[in-house]
Amino acid sequence: AMLKGPPCVQELNLLEDRLFAARDAHADAVEGERRLMRQSRTGQRRGAGAPSVGEERLTDAQHDTASARRAVQVAERAYRQRLLEMQHLKRSPEGFPEIQLRLDAEDEEVFEILTSGRCCADYEDLRPLSTAPGRCPIFSGTYAGEPC
């Protein structure tokens, strides 16, 4: 389907809000787990007279923390994916340069390197780096006249 105009940045803002909410929920879950662990250690140290934190409550708190962490990962993945798509639309030759994205310098640098849609044919003078460790080949070359 053809786009009639630039995509709405509100969707990106909504995804960012969801990411912040997920991060806040994760921080709350981590704090709750730490509180229960501290109460458990205190109860063990003080002996039988102190109120005990149930092992089941602590396990539930750990599961809540893990679920909150997964929610942050899902929210961050969705936000970053949409941000990358919008950045690509903004910078592509047939795209929409009028899209206003507020990015910090680090994100700008990442998008300069990780632009979707590039393939090996887009680069010139590709040479494998023989000294690069690992199983995947790493190349040096130039893109749009700039070394990379």
mmCIF file of C-alpha atoms in Angstrom:
data_model
loop_
_atom_site.group_PDB
_atom_site.id
_atom_site.type_symbol
_atom_site.label_atom_id
_atom_site.label_comp_id
_atom_site.label_asym_id
_atom_site.label_seq_id
_atom_site.Cartn_x
_atom_site.Cartn_y
_atom_site.Cartn_z
ATOM 1 C CA ALA A 1 0.000 0.000 0.000
ATOM 2 C CA MET A 2 1.224 3.452 -0.847
ATOM 3 C CA LEU A 3 1.687 5.933 1.934
ATOM 4 C CA LYS A 4 -0.178 9.198 1.507
ATOM 5 C CA GLY A 5 1.928 11.112 3.955
ATOM 6 C CA PRO A 6 4.466 10.675 6.683
ATOM 7 C CA PRO A 7 3.616 8.169 9.399
ATOM 8 C CA CYS A 8 2.306 9.539 12.671
ATOM 9 C CA VAL A 9 4.930 9.964 15.364
ATOM 10 C CA GLN A 10 2.207 9.422 18.002
ATOM 11 C CA GLU A 11 2.572 5.644 17.580
ATOM 12 C CA LEU A 12 6.244 5.960 18.449
ATOM 13 C CA ASN A 13 5.367 8.109 21.470
ATOM 14 C CA LEU A 14 2.868 5.473 22.628
ATOM 15 C CA LEU A 15 5.511 2.738 22.330
ATOM 16 C CA GLU A 16 7.944 4.910 24.279
ATOM 17 C CA ASP A 17 5.337 5.449 27.015
ATOM 18 C CA ARG A 18 4.799 1.687 27.209
ATOM 19 C CA LEU A 19 8.547 1.190 27.507
ATOM 20 C CA PHE A 20 8.783 3.681 30.376
ATOM 21 C CA ALA A 21 5.810 2.053 32.137
ATOM 22 C CA ALA A 22 7.412 -1.389 31.757
ATOM 23 C CA ARG A 23 10.704 -0.082 33.158
ATOM 24 C CA ASP A 24 8.872 1.441 36.146
ATOM 25 C CA ALA A 25 7.002 -1.832 36.777
ATOM 26 C CA HIS A 26 10.299 -3.718 36.625
ATOM 27 C CA ALA A 27 11.924 -1.342 39.100
ATOM 28 C CA ASP A 28 8.959 -1.806 41.455
ATOM 29 C CA ALA A 29 9.180 -5.599 41.120
ATOM 30 C CA VAL A 30 12.931 -5.573 41.831
ATOM 31 C CA GLU A 31 12.385 -3.383 44.896
ATOM 32 C CA GLY A 32 9.612 -5.670 46.161
ATOM 33 C CA GLU A 33 11.826 -8.727 45.730
ATOM 34 C CA ARG A 34 14.712 -7.029 47.555
ATOM 35 C CA ARG A 35 12.382 -6.051 50.404
ATOM 36 C CA LEU A 36 11.157 -9.650 50.805
ATOM 37 C CA MET A 37 14.720 -11.005 50.663
ATOM 38 C CA ARG A 38 15.789 -8.528 53.344
ATOM 39 C CA GLN A 39 12.834 -9.512 55.547
ATOM 40 C CA SER A 40 13.683 -13.188 55.026
ATOM 41 C CA ARG A 41 17.346 -12.689 56.015
ATOM 42 C CA THR A 42 16.317 -10.622 59.035
ATOM 43 C CA GLY A 43 13.830 -13.302 60.122
ATOM 44 C CA GLN A 44 16.474 -16.025 59.788
ATOM 45 C CA ARG A 45 19.001 -14.015 61.762
ATOM 46 C CA ARG A 46 16.585 -13.238 64.582
ATOM 47 C CA GLY A 47 15.388 -16.780 64.971
ATOM 48 C CA ALA A 48 12.013 -18.364 65.654
ATOM 49 C CA GLY A 49 10.371 -15.347 67.325
ATOM 50 C CA ALA A 50 10.538 -13.121 64.220
ATOM 51 C CA PRO A 51 7.842 -13.174 61.553
ATOM 52 C CA SER A 52 8.957 -15.266 58.577
ATOM 53 C CA VAL A 53 8.594 -14.360 54.933
ATOM 54 C CA GLY A 54 7.143 -17.385 53.196
ATOM 55 C CA GLU A 55 9.288 -19.092 50.595
ATOM 56 C CA GLU A 56 6.256 -19.009 48.325
ATOM 57 C CA ARG A 57 6.001 -15.190 48.555
ATOM 58 C CA LEU A 58 9.680 -14.862 47.709
ATOM 59 C CA THR A 59 9.339 -17.223 44.745
ATOM 60 C CA ASP A 60 6.301 -15.274 43.527
ATOM 61 C CA ALA A 61 8.274 -12.029 43.785
ATOM 62 C CA GLN A 62 11.121 -13.548 41.767
ATOM 63 C CA HIS A 63 8.650 -14.664 39.090
ATOM 64 C CA ASP A 64 7.119 -11.177 39.053
ATOM 65 C CA THR A 65 10.579 -9.668 38.547
ATOM 66 C CA ALA A 66 11.337 -12.072 35.689
ATOM 67 C CA SER A 67 7.971 -11.310 34.037
ATOM 68 C CA ALA A 68 8.565 -7.582 34.386
ATOM 69 C CA ARG A 69 12.022 -7.973 32.849
ATOM 70 C CA ARG A 70 10.532 -9.820 29.870
ATOM 71 C CA ALA A 71 7.908 -7.081 29.497
ATOM 72 C CA VAL A 72 10.694 -4.476 29.353
ATOM 73 C CA GLN A 73 12.498 -6.492 26.687
ATOM 74 C CA VAL A 74 9.335 -6.822 24.588
ATOM 75 C CA ALA A 75 8.514 -3.115 24.941
ATOM 76 C CA GLU A 76 12.061 -2.077 24.112
ATOM 77 C CA ARG A 77 12.170 -4.362 21.071
ATOM 78 C CA ALA A 78 8.871 -2.921 19.749
ATOM 79 C CA TYR A 79 10.002 0.672 20.357
ATOM 80 C CA ARG A 80 13.433 0.179 18.773
ATOM 81 C CA GLN A 81 11.953 -1.624 15.762
ATOM 82 C CA ARG A 82 9.444 1.156 15.080
ATOM 83 C CA LEU A 83 12.103 3.804 15.647
ATOM 84 C CA LEU A 84 14.377 2.074 13.132
ATOM 85 C CA GLU A 85 11.526 1.856 10.606
ATOM 86 C CA MET A 86 10.715 5.549 11.001
ATOM 87 C CA GLN A 87 14.375 6.517 10.792
ATOM 88 C CA HIS A 88 14.662 4.490 7.598
ATOM 89 C CA LEU A 89 11.568 6.205 6.166
ATOM 90 C CA LYS A 90 13.015 9.572 7.070
ATOM 91 C CA ARG A 91 16.387 8.937 5.433
ATOM 92 C CA SER A 92 15.481 6.864 2.397
ATOM 93 C CA PRO A 93 15.554 8.709 -0.941
ATOM 94 C CA GLU A 94 11.812 8.212 -1.457
ATOM 95 C CA GLY A 95 11.046 8.762 2.220
ATOM 96 C CA PHE A 96 9.747 11.559 4.370
ATOM 97 C CA PRO A 97 12.482 13.927 5.572
ATOM 98 C CA GLU A 98 9.843 15.971 7.414
ATOM 99 C CA ILE A 99 9.438 13.239 10.081
ATOM 100 C CA GLN A 100 10.608 14.761 13.356
ATOM 101 C CA LEU A 101 12.447 12.258 15.561
ATOM 102 C CA ARG A 102 14.175 13.364 18.731
ATOM 103 C CA LEU A 103 17.257 11.198 19.027
ATOM 104 C CA ASP A 104 20.302 11.556 21.184
ATOM 105 C CA ALA A 105 23.790 11.400 19.667
ATOM 106 C CA GLU A 106 24.252 7.729 20.582
ATOM 107 C CA ASP A 107 21.055 6.666 18.793
ATOM 108 C CA GLU A 108 22.010 8.744 15.753
ATOM 109 C CA GLU A 109 25.376 6.961 15.600
ATOM 110 C CA VAL A 110 23.726 3.556 15.930
ATOM 111 C CA PHE A 111 21.320 4.346 13.097
ATOM 112 C CA GLU A 112 24.176 5.474 10.919
ATOM 113 C CA ILE A 113 25.786 2.045 11.363
ATOM 114 C CA LEU A 114 22.716 -0.221 11.534
ATOM 115 C CA THR A 115 20.617 1.022 8.670
ATOM 116 C CA SER A 116 18.169 -1.662 7.562
ATOM 117 C CA GLY A 117 18.102 -2.611 3.926
ATOM 118 C CA ARG A 118 21.828 -2.517 3.269
ATOM 119 C CA CYS A 119 23.482 -5.497 1.623
ATOM 120 C CA CYS A 120 27.041 -6.373 0.640
ATOM 121 C CA ALA A 121 26.516 -4.937 -2.860
ATOM 122 C CA ASP A 122 26.029 -1.474 -1.290
ATOM 123 C CA TYR A 123 29.640 -1.451 -0.061
ATOM 124 C CA GLU A 124 32.827 -0.940 -2.040
ATOM 125 C CA ASP A 125 36.253 -2.485 -1.517
ATOM 126 C CA LEU A 126 35.032 -5.202 0.867
ATOM 127 C CA ARG A 127 37.966 -7.055 2.417
ATOM 128 C CA PRO A 128 37.675 -9.738 5.096
ATOM 129 C CA LEU A 129 39.591 -9.028 8.281
ATOM 130 C CA SER A 130 41.709 -12.115 8.829
ATOM 131 C CA THR A 131 42.599 -11.107 12.388
ATOM 132 C CA ALA A 132 38.975 -10.858 13.534
ATOM 133 C CA PRO A 133 38.101 -13.459 16.180
ATOM 134 C CA GLY A 134 34.905 -15.485 16.019
ATOM 135 C CA ARG A 135 32.992 -17.637 13.582
ATOM 136 C CA CYS A 136 31.312 -14.874 11.553
ATOM 137 C CA PRO A 137 33.358 -13.022 8.958
ATOM 138 C CA ILE A 138 34.005 -9.325 9.541
ATOM 139 C CA PHE A 139 34.767 -7.041 6.636
ATOM 140 C CA SER A 140 36.188 -3.592 6.124
ATOM 141 C CA GLY A 141 35.276 -1.436 3.176
ATOM 142 C CA THR A 142 33.687 1.842 2.186
ATOM 143 C CA TYR A 143 30.073 2.978 2.063
ATOM 144 C CA ALA A 144 29.192 6.144 0.197
ATOM 145 C CA GLY A 145 32.891 6.982 0.083
ATOM 146 C CA GLU A 146 33.402 6.693 3.841
ATOM 147 C CA PRO A 147 35.523 3.910 5.361
ATOM 148 C CA CYS A 148 33.746 1.494 7.649
#
